[in-house]
């Protein structure tokens, strides 16, 4: 996906957007950057006294995080890696009055490349502090820098007892995604402290409170935080308000053990961003709204595991459908998350849209004439595997003579079910074009001679959907045969 950058100028400030999402407003960006940077560097100073500190900033191409790292004279080297040269150019032009020319400082080395590749080339124990200042992902691929594998790589390049600071996501608006990051960080043997703050410009854009993570391979103790030497010339952060940001509403914190870990193979973080119920956390919990957990007082280990279903891979979801179709009687009453059956897969969609589609699908299912469908399949028997044709004939006889349909071969049930779902999903995307006959309502345009031009594109779209569905079905059936 191409990247769209936009700088909005006001009388005395600017706001920066990437793909329509606010990255910072100069009126209050200090709240974000001071909370991301200052606790991490201050803790490193406490743990490595009289040491020349080396700091890596991943992302942060606007130069604002680097500005705050440069407040500390004990920091002798800063490497900054950001994949977008256009953002780096803005840092040295439009953003320079705000980052104070940080990327041109002699201590700062700037690398325009992907952070993952950059880190993989580094030697072990290269830095005292790593700051991950990435934007929220807009694709599953973009979420790789929030994965277990990424944090394993970061932990490798950290000097033992070094510090990692991570930009998170809203804990009250995208609760599951926030705790997914928490559990993923814990899974690479880091001690993690989550924190949250209010940034007015983020609140005004309906982003909710904003979250971060402070971590280390060594336990982070309350005594360490309370004894931090916070610079006095900051614009927002003080030791007093720092001690408050580790507090979370108990209702929100209670869901931290109900999520899965994010990996490169199973992009749970991005799944939660798209399918997260957010602030609609469990209202059945008998917890008062004014009850809080302070994470400075607890030290936790990972309490999550890997998800078996990759909700972004169609075959994995289909397998999940089939397993639920043949669930043993004692499991039939088990509640299944309907959005796990048909999850949101694009950031322009939302779970409400999926619910609406599923309702439409239920209506369409009631209109399927199974007898006619089976007979149509038998008419093209030469194109089907012989074992499927045999089972279809058995099914056709049962339907013809009104015999019970129990004890059918599971393979034939799978075939009919997946075929029906393929046709229905294609019809949902482009109504009736699944049958390669165009839309149910006329879409046409006029040529220069005022003659109708057939909507060939829509017909072809329906044909392609159906063809792809057939290929997919064949792949699943063949793979299942190989497994058997």
XYZ file of C-alpha atoms in Angstrom:
484
model
C 0.000 0.000 0.000
C 1.377 3.427 -0.934
C 2.011 5.865 1.889
C 0.243 9.221 2.030
C 1.914 11.969 4.095
C 0.122 15.172 5.041
C 1.276 18.127 7.150
C -1.504 20.425 8.377
C -0.357 23.897 9.405
C -2.004 26.064 12.047
C -1.060 29.525 13.317
C 1.390 28.268 15.918
C 1.584 24.501 15.375
C 1.428 21.666 12.856
C -0.189 18.222 12.723
C 1.304 15.303 10.813
C -0.752 12.482 9.287
C 0.260 9.199 7.635
C -2.504 7.585 5.562
C -5.033 9.793 7.323
C -3.961 8.810 10.854
C -2.611 11.487 13.169
C 1.028 10.847 14.095
C 1.574 13.952 16.193
C 0.253 17.419 16.848
C 3.052 19.783 17.821
C 0.743 21.328 20.441
C 0.976 18.218 22.653
C 3.479 15.779 21.079
C 5.759 16.298 24.099
C 3.319 14.243 26.203
C 3.778 11.259 23.896
C 7.511 11.497 23.363
C 8.489 12.282 26.943
C 6.539 9.275 28.238
C 8.024 7.016 25.552
C 11.651 8.153 25.927
C 12.407 9.659 29.350
C 11.554 6.675 31.635
C 13.603 4.299 29.443
C 16.725 6.482 29.299
C 16.473 7.458 32.983
C 16.230 3.792 34.007
C 19.229 2.939 31.826
C 21.230 5.741 33.473
C 20.400 4.231 36.859
C 21.409 0.723 35.764
C 24.549 1.722 33.846
C 26.169 4.562 35.832
C 29.322 6.134 34.419
C 28.725 4.393 31.085
C 28.534 5.842 27.588
C 25.049 4.766 26.553
C 24.185 3.503 23.080
C 20.559 3.931 21.975
C 18.667 2.537 18.963
C 15.451 4.240 17.795
C 13.346 2.121 15.431
C 10.875 4.286 13.539
C 10.732 7.802 14.911
C 11.747 9.314 11.575
C 10.203 12.641 12.621
C 13.191 13.168 14.948
C 11.074 13.970 18.010
C 12.106 10.895 20.034
C 15.758 11.562 19.146
C 15.352 15.132 20.436
C 14.405 13.828 23.878
C 17.160 11.184 23.936
C 19.674 13.985 23.281
C 18.648 15.624 26.563
C 20.920 13.102 28.302
C 24.633 13.871 27.998
C 25.526 10.325 29.048
C 24.104 9.074 25.733
C 27.055 9.002 23.326
C 25.577 7.263 20.287
C 22.103 7.187 18.750
C 21.259 5.034 15.726
C 17.888 5.762 14.116
C 16.389 3.471 11.465
C 13.227 4.424 9.554
C 12.101 2.923 6.249
C 10.514 6.118 4.851
C 12.975 8.645 3.350
C 10.145 11.175 2.885
C 9.528 11.284 6.636
C 13.261 11.658 7.230
C 13.282 14.564 4.770
C 10.422 16.243 6.640
C 12.375 15.808 9.874
C 15.120 18.024 8.452
C 12.710 20.606 7.022
C 9.115 21.078 8.242
C 9.701 19.317 11.584
C 13.066 20.910 12.360
C 11.656 23.705 14.570
C 10.077 21.011 16.756
C 12.787 18.325 16.816
C 15.500 21.004 17.196
C 17.504 19.554 14.328
C 18.028 16.260 16.176
C 18.737 14.136 13.091
C 21.630 16.416 12.136
C 23.307 16.075 15.544
C 26.791 14.553 15.536
C 25.705 11.758 17.898
C 22.912 10.617 15.576
C 23.348 8.147 12.703
C 20.323 7.822 10.409
C 19.561 4.698 8.333
C 16.768 4.673 5.749
C 15.821 0.993 5.687
C 13.487 -1.610 7.185
C 14.029 -1.961 10.930
C 13.668 -5.775 10.959
C 16.424 -6.280 8.391
C 18.618 -3.702 10.134
C 18.303 -5.361 13.541
C 18.929 -8.850 12.138
C 22.342 -7.690 10.909
C 23.426 -6.340 14.306
C 25.691 -8.075 16.795
C 24.348 -9.312 20.123
C 24.270 -6.841 23.025
C 24.707 -3.750 20.860
C 22.552 -1.225 22.766
C 21.635 -0.197 26.296
C 18.236 1.100 25.157
C 15.974 0.268 22.185
C 12.995 2.545 21.511
C 10.303 1.210 19.150
C 8.438 4.249 17.837
C 6.360 2.686 15.059
C 2.968 3.698 13.696
C -0.039 1.398 14.109
C -0.075 -1.188 11.276
C -2.538 -1.045 8.394
C -1.812 -4.563 7.135
C -0.824 -7.962 8.480
C 2.610 -7.559 6.879
C 3.022 -4.170 8.543
C 2.432 -5.799 11.932
C 5.657 -7.843 11.693
C 7.458 -5.262 13.844
C 5.086 -6.114 16.686
C 5.650 -9.868 16.458
C 7.264 -12.313 18.856
C 10.102 -12.750 16.358
C 10.729 -8.994 16.274
C 10.910 -8.687 20.056
C 13.195 -11.725 20.194
C 15.547 -9.905 17.808
C 15.373 -6.735 19.913
C 16.044 -8.671 23.115
C 19.094 -10.214 21.450
C 20.693 -6.845 20.645
C 19.973 -5.417 24.109
C 22.789 -5.454 26.626
C 21.693 -7.640 29.595
C 19.416 -5.602 31.915
C 19.051 -3.050 29.088
C 15.728 -1.279 28.457
C 13.121 -1.491 25.700
C 10.385 1.137 25.237
C 7.514 0.347 22.852
C 4.784 2.540 21.422
C 1.566 0.561 21.850
C -2.065 1.210 21.068
C -5.136 2.363 22.978
C -5.786 0.109 26.002
C -9.390 1.245 26.395
C -10.397 1.420 22.703
C -8.390 -1.548 21.388
C -8.075 -3.537 24.551
C -7.329 -6.984 23.139
C -4.706 -5.615 20.751
C -2.997 -3.799 23.630
C -2.816 -6.896 25.828
C -1.757 -9.004 22.830
C 1.367 -6.830 22.677
C 1.805 -7.206 26.430
C 1.671 -11.011 26.263
C 3.892 -11.093 23.166
C 6.559 -9.062 24.969
C 6.289 -11.331 28.016
C 6.709 -14.367 25.750
C 10.320 -13.403 24.904
C 11.326 -13.408 28.585
C 11.034 -9.686 29.182
C 9.723 -8.108 32.361
C 7.070 -5.678 31.112
C 5.309 -2.675 32.640
C 2.385 -1.240 30.659
C 1.490 2.431 30.973
C -1.206 4.722 29.598
C -1.599 8.464 29.139
C -4.092 10.981 27.804
C -2.961 12.989 24.787
C -5.559 15.692 23.953
C -5.058 15.548 20.167
C -5.392 11.748 20.232
C -8.538 11.978 22.343
C -9.972 14.561 19.926
C -9.374 12.120 17.066
C -11.227 9.412 19.019
C -8.080 7.324 19.634
C -8.741 7.010 23.371
C -6.005 6.800 25.991
C -2.650 5.859 24.540
C -0.487 2.985 25.746
C 3.226 2.168 25.963
C 5.379 -0.620 27.354
C 8.580 -0.393 29.380
C 10.572 -3.620 29.527
C 13.824 -5.342 30.385
C 15.298 -8.817 30.753
C 15.686 -7.947 34.453
C 12.716 -7.204 36.690
C 11.659 -3.560 36.814
C 11.069 -2.705 40.469
C 8.882 0.027 41.920
C 11.916 1.281 43.857
C 13.771 1.843 40.587
C 10.949 3.928 39.141
C 10.404 5.988 42.294
C 14.135 6.798 42.380
C 14.479 7.835 38.741
C 16.304 11.085 38.094
C 13.851 12.841 35.775
C 15.234 15.931 33.984
C 13.776 19.167 35.323
C 13.494 21.009 32.002
C 10.752 18.796 30.563
C 7.496 20.206 29.214
C 5.147 17.643 30.746
C 6.586 14.613 32.502
C 7.351 14.680 36.203
C 8.151 11.852 38.580
C 4.815 12.399 40.291
C 2.691 11.910 37.168
C 4.961 9.102 35.927
C 4.043 6.999 38.956
C 0.355 7.289 37.982
C 0.606 6.086 34.384
C 1.150 2.457 35.414
C -2.415 2.303 36.826
C -5.160 0.606 34.785
C -8.842 0.082 35.425
C -9.268 -3.441 36.746
C -11.990 -4.142 34.166
C -9.585 -3.376 31.345
C -6.630 -5.156 32.948
C -8.739 -8.281 33.596
C -8.737 -9.166 29.886
C -4.938 -9.332 29.627
C -4.909 -13.126 30.044
C -7.599 -13.769 27.415
C -5.555 -13.056 24.282
C -3.142 -14.877 21.998
C 0.481 -14.126 21.119
C 1.331 -12.333 17.868
C 3.791 -14.097 15.544
C 4.852 -13.780 11.913
C 2.846 -16.917 11.116
C -0.275 -15.823 12.977
C -0.834 -12.068 12.979
C -2.978 -11.846 16.105
C -2.114 -8.227 16.871
C -3.499 -7.059 13.535
C -6.455 -9.450 13.919
C -7.317 -7.807 17.251
C -6.979 -4.321 15.761
C -9.604 -5.191 13.153
C -11.855 -7.412 15.289
C -11.340 -6.019 18.790
C -14.527 -5.243 20.769
C -12.481 -2.431 22.352
C -14.142 -0.705 25.264
C -16.917 -3.302 25.256
C -15.006 -5.426 27.738
C -16.816 -7.876 29.984
C -19.514 -5.908 31.779
C -20.489 -9.046 33.679
C -17.364 -8.757 35.822
C -18.410 -7.576 39.262
C -15.721 -4.935 39.532
C -16.330 -1.317 40.429
C -15.317 1.271 37.857
C -13.016 2.973 40.330
C -10.893 -0.124 41.025
C -7.368 -0.067 39.591
C -4.315 -2.272 39.230
C -0.890 -0.660 39.487
C 1.537 -2.695 37.396
C 4.484 -1.392 39.402
C 3.243 -3.675 42.186
C 3.065 -6.887 40.162
C 5.495 -8.881 38.045
C 3.937 -11.338 35.616
C 5.018 -14.105 33.293
C 3.417 -14.889 29.964
C -0.109 -16.267 30.344
C -1.052 -16.788 26.708
C -0.279 -19.220 23.918
C -0.353 -19.395 20.144
C -3.644 -19.378 18.250
C -4.210 -22.518 16.172
C -6.421 -20.718 13.659
C -4.907 -18.100 11.381
C -7.921 -15.918 10.735
C -6.238 -14.257 7.756
C -5.823 -17.523 5.828
C -8.960 -18.811 4.137
C -7.979 -22.464 4.352
C -7.401 -22.174 8.097
C -10.832 -20.608 8.613
C -12.468 -23.280 6.414
C -10.787 -25.984 8.491
C -12.205 -24.317 11.597
C -15.691 -24.386 10.041
C -15.413 -28.088 9.238
C -14.106 -29.000 12.695
C -17.101 -27.253 14.245
C -19.520 -29.007 11.877
C -18.277 -32.377 13.163
C -17.921 -31.360 16.809
C -18.685 -34.215 19.260
C -22.093 -34.005 20.982
C -20.571 -32.842 24.267
C -19.055 -29.859 22.440
C -22.112 -28.849 20.466
C -23.173 -26.342 23.084
C -19.779 -24.604 22.985
C -20.147 -20.960 22.028
C -18.231 -20.005 18.892
C -17.159 -16.411 18.242
C -19.036 -15.604 15.044
C -16.334 -13.118 13.999
C -13.751 -15.875 14.154
C -15.732 -17.701 11.486
C -15.730 -14.704 9.151
C -13.242 -12.175 10.580
C -12.663 -8.641 9.353
C -9.605 -8.745 7.098
C -9.245 -5.104 5.980
C -8.908 -1.914 8.011
C -11.739 -0.220 6.072
C -14.178 -2.823 7.393
C -15.564 -3.420 10.855
C -17.221 -6.313 12.741
C -20.704 -4.786 12.281
C -20.323 -5.197 8.527
C -19.460 -8.877 8.971
C -22.531 -9.376 11.147
C -24.683 -7.810 8.450
C -23.150 -10.068 5.774
C -23.725 -13.153 7.895
C -27.374 -12.213 8.291
C -27.660 -11.914 4.526
C -25.909 -15.254 4.116
C -28.454 -16.918 6.420
C -31.265 -15.663 4.181
C -29.477 -16.942 1.097
C -28.856 -20.361 2.642
C -32.571 -20.794 3.178
C -33.089 -20.323 -0.566
C -30.632 -23.023 -1.687
C -32.335 -25.958 -3.405
C -29.993 -28.801 -2.412
C -31.720 -31.272 -4.740
C -31.205 -29.008 -7.741
C -27.626 -28.268 -6.694
C -26.761 -31.981 -6.436
C -28.381 -32.753 -9.789
C -26.470 -29.875 -11.408
C -23.216 -31.266 -10.014
C -24.006 -34.761 -11.316
C -24.659 -33.292 -14.752
C -20.996 -32.275 -14.757
C -19.780 -35.511 -13.153
C -16.887 -35.894 -15.570
C -15.278 -32.804 -14.008
C -15.412 -34.164 -10.440
C -13.279 -36.765 -8.628
C -14.847 -40.270 -8.932
C -15.234 -40.690 -5.163
C -17.180 -37.421 -4.937
C -19.447 -38.473 -7.831
C -20.200 -41.760 -6.080
C -21.149 -40.021 -2.855
C -23.200 -37.397 -4.704
C -25.289 -40.160 -6.314
C -25.930 -41.673 -2.897
C -26.976 -38.238 -1.635
C -29.237 -37.686 -4.655
C -31.028 -41.005 -4.016
C -31.543 -40.146 -0.346
C -33.038 -36.790 -1.268
C -35.208 -38.289 -4.017
C -36.754 -40.900 -1.728
C -36.887 -38.629 1.373
C -34.481 -40.843 3.270
C -32.685 -39.511 6.389
C -29.346 -37.864 5.633
C -27.455 -39.175 8.620
C -24.345 -41.328 8.126
C -23.328 -39.409 5.030
C -19.658 -39.535 4.177
C -18.102 -36.457 5.846
C -16.224 -35.751 2.609
C -19.414 -35.124 0.703
C -20.791 -32.894 3.456
C -17.562 -30.899 3.343
C -17.824 -30.589 -0.424
C -21.431 -29.404 -0.461
C -20.872 -27.049 2.469
C -17.773 -25.427 1.006
C -19.318 -25.174 -2.451
C -22.388 -23.452 -1.023
C -20.283 -21.084 1.053
C -18.085 -20.239 -1.927
C -21.114 -19.390 -4.058
C -22.710 -17.397 -1.261
C -19.617 -15.372 -0.414
C -19.070 -14.533 -4.078
C -22.717 -13.520 -4.367
C -22.376 -11.308 -1.293
C -19.491 -9.426 -2.892
C -21.187 -9.042 -6.276
C -24.866 -10.088 -6.125
C -25.820 -12.616 -8.807
C -22.581 -12.116 -10.746
C -21.426 -15.389 -9.218
C -23.543 -16.964 -11.950
C -21.679 -14.885 -14.586
C -24.831 -13.123 -15.660
C -24.128 -9.649 -14.304
C -25.827 -7.824 -11.483
C -29.474 -8.211 -10.582
C -29.920 -4.551 -11.391
C -28.814 -2.957 -14.655
C -25.497 -1.210 -14.669
C -24.671 0.277 -18.023
C -22.951 3.222 -19.547
C -23.293 5.072 -22.796
C -20.765 5.203 -25.533
C -20.312 8.379 -27.532
C -23.085 7.157 -29.839
C -25.548 6.663 -26.975
C -25.530 2.869 -27.365
C -25.433 0.600 -24.348
C -22.117 -0.977 -23.400
C -22.544 -4.288 -21.569
C -20.986 -4.465 -18.140
C -18.522 -7.151 -19.160
C -16.241 -6.303 -16.243
C -18.867 -7.225 -13.659
C -19.600 -10.520 -15.376
C -15.926 -11.357 -15.548
C -15.575 -10.457 -11.861
C -18.263 -12.968 -10.964
C -16.711 -15.598 -13.194
C -13.282 -15.081 -11.586
C -14.762 -15.326 -8.090
C -16.441 -18.601 -8.958
C -13.332 -19.972 -10.669
C -11.130 -19.075 -7.724
C -13.640 -20.673 -5.386
C -13.508 -23.878 -7.426
C -9.703 -23.923 -7.349
C -9.762 -23.337 -3.609
C -12.245 -26.154 -3.055
C -10.224 -28.526 -5.190
C -7.078 -27.641 -3.230
C -8.760 -28.347 0.093
C -10.244 -31.639 -1.068
C -6.959 -32.831 -2.586
C -5.004 -31.874 0.498
C -7.489 -33.665 2.670
C -7.114 -36.786 0.480
C -3.316 -36.578 0.855
C -3.616 -36.299 4.639
C -5.762 -39.407 4.693
